[in-house]
Amino acid sequence: MKLYSAAVIASLAISTSSAFAPASSSLSRATIKTSSTTTTTNTVNLFATSPTASAEMTVPPLKRNPPRKIALLIEPTPFTHVSGYANRFKEMLRYLSKAGDDVTILTTDSKTPTDKLPQESFGYDIEHTQGFVFPLYNHITLTFDLPEMKGAKMMEKKRPDLIHVTSPGFMLFAGLFYARVMRIPLLLSYHTHLPLYGRNYLGF
């Protein structure tokens, strides 16, 4: 992906570091310098293994590289509910929009009436494919992108530079197929650790 994605990764690391930092960790200071017409410096706390550890990272401007075409295949949909998962993708789309990237979104949502399904987010069109309610957790819709194969039509039309697919789930199989057949780079992002989730919420 583009180098500017380091800014997104850094912000996500800050928000999630407390969940993974060892008990003996201590806070250190890290300075992030953002490039703009007026130089600004933001200082944030990061977890570090050493009390004397510090890091300085200069975040490149969002438009330093040419815009890219990205196909985002995402399930469950983040566009009709409020959660950390939803916020994560909306923030990502906000950054991609600022960078001028061209994003095409494919998702699924059989729980929301068709006339109330969102059609765009941050200026990006949202396509909806057929899906099914997951039996073990009936609040979400998942999909194989069958029988419509809207993802295939999307790839043929847009010829993206990158396919980003969420996991775990079922749409990732469609993403793997499209990436292999059309020889498009593939990125998988992992959002739910199923063994832990099943034990804590489903009683497995």
Tab-separated table of C-alpha atoms in Angstrom:
chain	number	residue	atom	x	y	z
A	1	MET	CA	0.000	0.000	0.000
A	2	LYS	CA	1.050	3.637	-0.157
A	3	LEU	CA	3.536	5.040	2.289
A	4	TYR	CA	0.988	7.388	3.794
A	5	SER	CA	-0.734	4.359	5.312
A	6	ALA	CA	1.886	4.587	8.054
A	7	ALA	CA	-0.160	7.429	9.499
A	8	VAL	CA	-3.218	5.218	9.732
A	9	ILE	CA	-1.224	2.335	11.159
A	10	ALA	CA	0.332	4.604	13.766
A	11	SER	CA	-3.054	5.904	14.897
A	12	LEU	CA	-4.419	2.374	15.148
A	13	ALA	CA	-1.367	1.235	17.078
A	14	ILE	CA	-1.887	4.016	19.605
A	15	SER	CA	-5.538	3.081	20.145
A	16	THR	CA	-4.902	-0.637	20.528
A	17	SER	CA	-1.494	-0.785	22.209
A	18	SER	CA	-2.931	-0.910	25.721
A	19	ALA	CA	-4.646	-4.209	24.937
A	20	PHE	CA	-1.404	-5.943	24.047
A	21	ALA	CA	1.280	-4.224	26.127
A	22	PRO	CA	2.943	-6.391	28.812
A	23	ALA	CA	2.289	-5.520	32.425
A	24	SER	CA	5.900	-4.400	32.925
A	25	SER	CA	5.725	-1.936	30.048
A	26	SER	CA	6.067	1.748	30.767
A	27	LEU	CA	5.053	4.794	28.805
A	28	SER	CA	7.594	6.565	26.684
A	29	ARG	CA	7.300	9.687	24.626
A	30	ALA	CA	7.079	9.539	20.845
A	31	THR	CA	6.983	12.578	18.642
A	32	ILE	CA	5.090	12.514	15.369
A	33	LYS	CA	5.791	15.365	12.976
A	34	THR	CA	3.217	16.029	10.277
A	35	SER	CA	4.174	17.774	7.051
A	36	SER	CA	2.032	20.719	5.991
A	37	THR	CA	2.385	24.335	4.964
A	38	THR	CA	2.739	25.160	8.630
A	39	THR	CA	4.965	22.720	10.507
A	40	THR	CA	3.174	21.194	13.479
A	41	THR	CA	4.368	18.631	15.970
A	42	ASN	CA	2.119	16.302	17.929
A	43	THR	CA	3.464	14.354	20.893
A	44	VAL	CA	1.728	11.127	21.892
A	45	ASN	CA	2.253	8.358	24.425
A	46	LEU	CA	3.278	4.935	23.177
A	47	PHE	CA	3.934	1.739	25.109
A	48	ALA	CA	7.556	0.661	25.115
A	49	THR	CA	9.502	-2.166	26.711
A	50	SER	CA	12.131	0.181	28.074
A	51	PRO	CA	11.499	3.251	30.227
A	52	THR	CA	14.146	5.123	28.258
A	53	ALA	CA	12.906	4.066	24.825
A	54	SER	CA	11.682	6.797	22.517
A	55	ALA	CA	10.981	7.116	18.846
A	56	GLU	CA	10.543	9.907	16.356
A	57	MET	CA	8.527	9.309	13.232
A	58	THR	CA	7.907	11.760	10.445
A	59	VAL	CA	4.616	11.050	8.701
A	60	PRO	CA	4.784	11.785	4.957
A	61	PRO	CA	2.063	13.924	3.377
A	62	LEU	CA	-0.968	11.943	2.213
A	63	LYS	CA	-0.572	12.961	-1.415
A	64	ARG	CA	3.149	12.293	-1.726
A	65	ASN	CA	2.440	9.281	-3.976
A	66	PRO	CA	0.061	9.075	-6.938
A	67	PRO	CA	-3.535	8.023	-6.122
A	68	ARG	CA	-4.260	4.302	-6.202
A	69	LYS	CA	-7.346	2.298	-7.131
A	70	ILE	CA	-8.479	0.073	-4.265
A	71	ALA	CA	-11.224	-2.556	-4.126
A	72	LEU	CA	-12.524	-2.935	-0.564
A	73	LEU	CA	-14.428	-6.186	0.079
A	74	ILE	CA	-15.812	-5.975	3.583
A	75	GLU	CA	-18.083	-8.129	5.763
A	76	PRO	CA	-19.944	-7.647	7.966
A	77	THR	CA	-20.912	-4.189	6.822
A	78	PRO	CA	-19.555	-1.297	8.925
A	79	PHE	CA	-22.009	1.201	7.459
A	80	THR	CA	-25.259	0.473	9.334
A	81	HIS	CA	-24.144	0.211	12.961
A	82	VAL	CA	-21.807	1.831	15.473
A	83	SER	CA	-18.811	-0.115	16.780
A	84	GLY	CA	-15.048	0.000	16.971
A	85	TYR	CA	-14.947	-2.139	13.844
A	86	ALA	CA	-17.169	0.334	11.998
A	87	ASN	CA	-15.139	3.312	13.194
A	88	ARG	CA	-11.904	1.669	12.060
A	89	PHE	CA	-13.096	1.402	8.451
A	90	LYS	CA	-14.715	4.817	8.368
A	91	GLU	CA	-11.446	6.341	9.562
A	92	MET	CA	-9.531	4.428	6.901
A	93	LEU	CA	-11.907	5.659	4.189
A	94	ARG	CA	-11.567	9.202	5.488
A	95	TYR	CA	-7.770	9.036	5.101
A	96	LEU	CA	-7.999	7.424	1.661
A	97	SER	CA	-10.410	10.142	0.574
A	98	LYS	CA	-8.015	12.857	1.724
A	99	ALA	CA	-5.215	11.154	-0.200
A	100	GLY	CA	-7.262	11.143	-3.392
A	101	ASP	CA	-7.418	7.370	-3.750
A	102	ASP	CA	-10.211	5.764	-5.785
A	103	VAL	CA	-11.981	3.179	-3.605
A	104	THR	CA	-14.729	0.814	-4.721
A	105	ILE	CA	-16.616	-0.873	-1.872
A	106	LEU	CA	-18.419	-4.211	-1.887
A	107	THR	CA	-20.267	-5.350	1.217
A	108	THR	CA	-23.380	-7.263	2.268
A	109	ASP	CA	-26.271	-6.532	4.607
A	110	SER	CA	-29.493	-8.559	4.559
A	111	LYS	CA	-30.627	-7.155	7.925
A	112	THR	CA	-31.271	-3.643	6.601
A	113	PRO	CA	-34.178	-2.876	4.219
A	114	THR	CA	-32.957	-2.379	0.659
A	115	ASP	CA	-34.243	1.187	0.447
A	116	LYS	CA	-32.258	2.121	3.570
A	117	LEU	CA	-28.907	0.637	2.581
A	118	PRO	CA	-26.209	3.351	2.380
A	119	GLN	CA	-25.064	4.029	-1.164
A	120	GLU	CA	-21.869	5.941	-0.435
A	121	SER	CA	-19.311	6.717	2.249
A	122	PHE	CA	-16.833	9.618	2.070
A	123	GLY	CA	-17.732	9.997	-1.594
A	124	TYR	CA	-17.113	6.332	-2.438
A	125	ASP	CA	-19.873	4.201	-3.960
A	126	ILE	CA	-21.022	1.164	-1.960
A	127	GLU	CA	-22.186	-1.971	-3.771
A	128	HIS	CA	-24.195	-4.629	-1.923
A	129	THR	CA	-24.099	-8.315	-2.808
A	130	GLN	CA	-26.359	-11.122	-1.629
A	131	GLY	CA	-25.530	-12.644	1.734
A	132	PHE	CA	-26.831	-14.795	4.557
A	133	VAL	CA	-27.332	-14.291	8.272
A	134	PHE	CA	-24.625	-16.078	10.239
A	135	PRO	CA	-26.393	-18.803	12.303
A	136	LEU	CA	-24.130	-18.492	15.358
A	137	TYR	CA	-24.474	-14.704	15.501
A	138	ASN	CA	-27.634	-13.524	13.777
A	139	HIS	CA	-26.804	-9.820	14.000
A	140	ILE	CA	-24.454	-9.918	11.025
A	141	THR	CA	-24.593	-10.844	7.345
A	142	LEU	CA	-21.794	-12.724	5.580
A	143	THR	CA	-21.335	-13.648	1.927
A	144	PHE	CA	-19.450	-15.705	-0.658
A	145	ASP	CA	-20.418	-13.072	-3.271
A	146	LEU	CA	-22.546	-15.729	-4.944
A	147	PRO	CA	-24.405	-16.070	-7.204
A	148	GLU	CA	-24.021	-12.452	-8.315
A	149	MET	CA	-20.210	-12.288	-8.273
A	150	LYS	CA	-20.391	-8.510	-8.119
A	151	GLY	CA	-16.763	-8.479	-7.061
A	152	ALA	CA	-15.712	-10.004	-10.388
A	153	LYS	CA	-17.591	-7.316	-12.294
A	154	MET	CA	-15.996	-4.686	-10.052
A	155	MET	CA	-12.479	-5.969	-10.783
A	156	GLU	CA	-13.112	-6.131	-14.525
A	157	LYS	CA	-14.447	-2.591	-14.598
A	158	LYS	CA	-12.025	-0.871	-12.217
A	159	ARG	CA	-8.865	-2.987	-12.507
A	160	PRO	CA	-7.746	-1.963	-8.991
A	161	ASP	CA	-4.115	-1.738	-7.901
A	162	LEU	CA	-5.011	-3.548	-4.668
A	163	ILE	CA	-7.768	-5.723	-3.211
A	164	HIS	CA	-8.382	-5.303	0.530
A	165	VAL	CA	-10.535	-8.039	2.077
A	166	THR	CA	-11.620	-8.372	5.691
A	167	SER	CA	-11.221	-11.625	7.617
A	168	PRO	CA	-12.205	-13.939	9.172
A	169	GLY	CA	-15.321	-14.552	7.139
A	170	PHE	CA	-16.461	-15.929	3.805
A	171	MET	CA	-15.934	-13.039	1.415
A	172	LEU	CA	-12.200	-13.625	1.729
A	173	PHE	CA	-12.610	-16.742	-0.453
A	174	ALA	CA	-14.058	-14.556	-3.194
A	175	GLY	CA	-11.234	-12.074	-2.699
A	176	LEU	CA	-8.609	-14.807	-2.923
A	177	PHE	CA	-10.191	-16.084	-6.135
A	178	TYR	CA	-10.384	-12.659	-7.780
A	179	ALA	CA	-6.816	-11.787	-6.785
A	180	ARG	CA	-5.431	-15.072	-8.114
A	181	VAL	CA	-7.334	-15.100	-11.402
A	182	MET	CA	-6.821	-11.408	-12.184
A	183	ARG	CA	-3.318	-11.213	-10.699
A	184	ILE	CA	-4.101	-8.290	-8.396
A	185	PRO	CA	-2.169	-7.764	-5.119
A	186	LEU	CA	-4.232	-8.819	-2.102
A	187	LEU	CA	-4.334	-7.487	1.452
A	188	LEU	CA	-6.202	-9.346	4.224
A	189	SER	CA	-7.002	-7.590	7.500
A	190	TYR	CA	-7.871	-9.714	10.551
A	191	HIS	CA	-10.524	-8.350	12.908
A	192	THR	CA	-11.892	-11.083	15.186
A	193	HIS	CA	-9.913	-13.788	16.953
A	194	LEU	CA	-12.529	-16.526	16.656
A	195	PRO	CA	-11.278	-18.927	19.399
A	196	LEU	CA	-11.321	-16.159	22.002
A	197	TYR	CA	-14.564	-14.668	20.707
A	198	GLY	CA	-16.325	-18.035	20.717
A	199	ARG	CA	-15.213	-18.796	24.252
A	200	ASN	CA	-16.220	-15.400	25.655
A	201	TYR	CA	-19.444	-14.740	23.770
A	202	LEU	CA	-20.759	-18.004	22.334
A	203	GLY	CA	-19.867	-20.406	25.158
A	204	PHE	CA	-17.623	-22.632	23.007
